[in-house]
Amino acid sequence: MAVLGKVYLIGAGPGAADLITVRGARLLGEAEVVLYDALVTPEMLALCPQAELIPVGKRSGQRSTAQTVINDKLVDCARRYRHVVRLKGGDPMLFGRADEELRALEEAGVEVDVVPGITTAVAAAAATRQPLTKRGVARSVAFFTSSTAPDQPDHPALPETDTLVQYMGGREAAATAERLLAEGRRPDLPVVVVENCSRGDQRVRRLTLSDLAHGLDVAHGPVLVMIGEAMAHRPHQTL
């Protein structure tokens, strides 16, 4: 019986190649094959020139690889290679469909290791110098997305928390703002929107909740929306 290889689910971080962890970069440099997300940059893939590269990207509203196909590819690669990397944007365990891939690999008897990455919310807070928590103002944070599986109902309810961070928020941000206003949040509540976090084409917008309710411009990359009193602009802040 052939010996199965090992699969590493590695978080690539928000985009910039130098924000991957040291461990993640080392394992990329040792990989025989890398199955990578659509948001992984060419600079990140340059860290594994020795590996066979297999794109398995999933992008909202665009043609993408079905999750079941990705699962099958991972198992197949584990049968043909000793060192397999599944490279995911951000952190594998947050909105990364890691549960589905872990289940498929575990069922096939494949050994798996997870290497965390910097999730986009944390990177966006750093890029904008905007802490997600603030003493006396915000002591709770929720990361959420409005996206659901095709066979699942929408989840209109929003988390009860001081700071809200909406992943993949470009299209759904206006609806989120409308719900918050309907719940009694003040119209001038601060909002920070970050597009293409940590990349050369990063764009930051500051607006209010009432502004957000009118929608956002067409984005050319992933959008993260941060909402709450902690997003207030400091008097001498330059960003």
PDB file of N, CA and C in Angstrom, residues 34-68:
ATOM      1  N   VAL A  34       1.686  22.924  -4.861  1.00  0.00           N
ATOM      2  CA  VAL A  34       0.964  23.955  -4.113  1.00  0.00           C
ATOM      3  C   VAL A  34      -0.367  24.223  -4.813  1.00  0.00           C
ATOM      4  N   LEU A  35      -1.453  24.018  -4.081  1.00  0.00           N
ATOM      5  CA  LEU A  35      -2.787  24.352  -4.574  1.00  0.00           C
ATOM      6  C   LEU A  35      -3.145  25.694  -3.947  1.00  0.00           C
ATOM      7  N   TYR A  36      -3.308  26.734  -4.762  1.00  0.00           N
ATOM      8  CA  TYR A  36      -3.390  28.083  -4.216  1.00  0.00           C
ATOM      9  C   TYR A  36      -4.686  28.799  -4.589  1.00  0.00           C
ATOM     10  N   ASP A  37      -5.080  29.722  -3.701  1.00  0.00           N
ATOM     11  CA  ASP A  37      -6.286  30.523  -3.876  1.00  0.00           C
ATOM     12  C   ASP A  37      -6.100  31.606  -4.940  1.00  0.00           C
ATOM     13  N   ALA A  38      -7.217  32.147  -5.404  1.00  0.00           N
ATOM     14  CA  ALA A  38      -7.181  33.199  -6.421  1.00  0.00           C
ATOM     15  C   ALA A  38      -6.522  34.472  -5.907  1.00  0.00           C
ATOM     16  N   LEU A  39      -6.606  34.731  -4.609  1.00  0.00           N
ATOM     17  CA  LEU A  39      -6.069  35.978  -4.063  1.00  0.00           C
ATOM     18  C   LEU A  39      -4.584  35.891  -3.713  1.00  0.00           C
ATOM     19  N   VAL A  40      -3.975  34.736  -3.883  1.00  0.00           N
ATOM     20  CA  VAL A  40      -2.542  34.597  -3.610  1.00  0.00           C
ATOM     21  C   VAL A  40      -1.763  35.309  -4.718  1.00  0.00           C
ATOM     22  N   THR A  41      -0.809  36.149  -4.330  1.00  0.00           N
ATOM     23  CA  THR A  41      -0.093  36.982  -5.289  1.00  0.00           C
ATOM     24  C   THR A  41       1.066  36.236  -5.956  1.00  0.00           C
ATOM     25  N   PRO A  42       1.504  36.697  -7.140  1.00  0.00           N
ATOM     26  CA  PRO A  42       2.685  36.116  -7.786  1.00  0.00           C
ATOM     27  C   PRO A  42       3.924  36.192  -6.898  1.00  0.00           C
ATOM     28  N   GLU A  43       4.040  37.272  -6.111  1.00  0.00           N
ATOM     29  CA  GLU A  43       5.185  37.414  -5.210  1.00  0.00           C
ATOM     30  C   GLU A  43       5.190  36.307  -4.161  1.00  0.00           C
ATOM     31  N   MET A  44       4.016  35.892  -3.705  1.00  0.00           N
ATOM     32  CA  MET A  44       3.929  34.800  -2.740  1.00  0.00           C
ATOM     33  C   MET A  44       4.331  33.482  -3.396  1.00  0.00           C
ATOM     34  N   LEU A  45       3.879  33.263  -4.617  1.00  0.00           N
ATOM     35  CA  LEU A  45       4.191  32.021  -5.314  1.00  0.00           C
ATOM     36  C   LEU A  45       5.676  31.944  -5.679  1.00  0.00           C
ATOM     37  N   ALA A  46       6.342  33.090  -5.721  1.00  0.00           N
ATOM     38  CA  ALA A  46       7.781  33.085  -5.991  1.00  0.00           C
ATOM     39  C   ALA A  46       8.569  32.417  -4.865  1.00  0.00           C
ATOM     40  N   LEU A  47       7.915  32.223  -3.706  1.00  0.00           N
ATOM     41  CA  LEU A  47       8.575  31.555  -2.577  1.00  0.00           C
ATOM     42  C   LEU A  47       8.652  30.043  -2.775  1.00  0.00           C
ATOM     43  N   CYS A  48       7.986  29.522  -3.811  1.00  0.00           N
ATOM     44  CA  CYS A  48       8.009  28.074  -4.038  1.00  0.00           C
ATOM     45  C   CYS A  48       8.287  27.766  -5.507  1.00  0.00           C
ATOM     46  N   PRO A  49       9.424  28.215  -6.055  1.00  0.00           N
ATOM     47  CA  PRO A  49       9.705  28.009  -7.483  1.00  0.00           C
ATOM     48  C   PRO A  49       9.868  26.540  -7.866  1.00  0.00           C
ATOM     49  N   GLN A  50      10.164  25.686  -6.870  1.00  0.00           N
ATOM     50  CA  GLN A  50      10.393  24.267  -7.138  1.00  0.00           C
ATOM     51  C   GLN A  50       9.097  23.466  -7.258  1.00  0.00           C
ATOM     52  N   ALA A  51       7.981  24.056  -6.874  1.00  0.00           N
ATOM     53  CA  ALA A  51       6.735  23.301  -6.755  1.00  0.00           C
ATOM     54  C   ALA A  51       5.883  23.367  -8.023  1.00  0.00           C
ATOM     55  N   GLU A  52       5.113  22.320  -8.236  1.00  0.00           N
ATOM     56  CA  GLU A  52       4.054  22.363  -9.245  1.00  0.00           C
ATOM     57  C   GLU A  52       2.943  23.235  -8.680  1.00  0.00           C
ATOM     58  N   LEU A  53       2.425  24.145  -9.491  1.00  0.00           N
ATOM     59  CA  LEU A  53       1.411  25.088  -9.028  1.00  0.00           C
ATOM     60  C   LEU A  53       0.057  24.732  -9.634  1.00  0.00           C
ATOM     61  N   ILE A  54      -0.950  24.626  -8.774  1.00  0.00           N
ATOM     62  CA  ILE A  54      -2.301  24.289  -9.219  1.00  0.00           C
ATOM     63  C   ILE A  54      -3.264  25.361  -8.701  1.00  0.00           C
ATOM     64  N   PRO A  55      -3.830  26.192  -9.597  1.00  0.00           N
ATOM     65  CA  PRO A  55      -4.784  27.214  -9.136  1.00  0.00           C
ATOM     66  C   PRO A  55      -6.136  26.582  -8.809  1.00  0.00           C
ATOM     67  N   VAL A  56      -6.656  26.885  -7.651  1.00  0.00           N
ATOM     68  CA  VAL A  56      -7.974  26.377  -7.243  1.00  0.00           C
ATOM     69  C   VAL A  56      -8.779  27.518  -6.633  1.00  0.00           C
ATOM     70  N   GLY A  57      -8.727  28.666  -7.279  1.00  0.00           N
ATOM     71  CA  GLY A  57      -9.315  29.865  -6.713  1.00  0.00           C
ATOM     72  C   GLY A  57     -10.822  29.851  -6.666  1.00  0.00           C
ATOM     73  N   LYS A  58     -11.373  30.557  -5.656  1.00  0.00           N
ATOM     74  CA  LYS A  58     -12.810  30.766  -5.539  1.00  0.00           C
ATOM     75  C   LYS A  58     -13.010  32.258  -5.356  1.00  0.00           C
ATOM     76  N   ARG A  59     -13.719  32.899  -6.305  1.00  0.00           N
ATOM     77  CA  ARG A  59     -14.001  34.319  -6.221  1.00  0.00           C
ATOM     78  C   ARG A  59     -15.490  34.547  -6.387  1.00  0.00           C
ATOM     79  N   SER A  60     -16.052  35.382  -5.527  1.00  0.00           N
ATOM     80  CA  SER A  60     -17.486  35.671  -5.578  1.00  0.00           C
ATOM     81  C   SER A  60     -17.869  36.272  -6.923  1.00  0.00           C
ATOM     82  N   GLY A  61     -18.924  35.702  -7.515  1.00  0.00           N
ATOM     83  CA  GLY A  61     -19.427  36.241  -8.763  1.00  0.00           C
ATOM     84  C   GLY A  61     -18.614  35.873  -9.990  1.00  0.00           C
ATOM     85  N   GLN A  62     -17.572  35.057  -9.828  1.00  0.00           N
ATOM     86  CA  GLN A  62     -16.741  34.668 -10.948  1.00  0.00           C
ATOM     87  C   GLN A  62     -16.673  33.152 -11.040  1.00  0.00           C
ATOM     88  N   ARG A  63     -16.300  32.681 -12.221  1.00  0.00           N
ATOM     89  CA  ARG A  63     -16.138  31.247 -12.399  1.00  0.00           C
ATOM     90  C   ARG A  63     -15.018  30.764 -11.488  1.00  0.00           C
ATOM     91  N   SER A  64     -15.266  29.706 -10.742  1.00  0.00           N
ATOM     92  CA  SER A  64     -14.273  29.253  -9.782  1.00  0.00           C
ATOM     93  C   SER A  64     -14.353  27.741  -9.626  1.00  0.00           C
ATOM     94  N   THR A  65     -13.374  27.203  -8.906  1.00  0.00           N
ATOM     95  CA  THR A  65     -13.293  25.770  -8.692  1.00  0.00           C
ATOM     96  C   THR A  65     -14.247  25.353  -7.581  1.00  0.00           C
ATOM     97  N   ALA A  66     -15.082  24.346  -7.848  1.00  0.00           N
ATOM     98  CA  ALA A  66     -16.024  23.860  -6.836  1.00  0.00           C
ATOM     99  C   ALA A  66     -15.255  23.267  -5.658  1.00  0.00           C
ATOM    100  N   GLN A  67     -15.798  23.443  -4.455  1.00  0.00           N
ATOM    101  CA  GLN A  67     -15.104  22.961  -3.267  1.00  0.00           C
ATOM    102  C   GLN A  67     -14.905  21.450  -3.298  1.00  0.00           C
ATOM    103  N   THR A  68     -15.868  20.721  -3.812  1.00  0.00           N
ATOM    104  CA  THR A  68     -15.714  19.265  -3.876  1.00  0.00           C
ATOM    105  C   THR A  68     -14.551  18.873  -4.786  1.00  0.00           C
TER     106      THR A  68
END
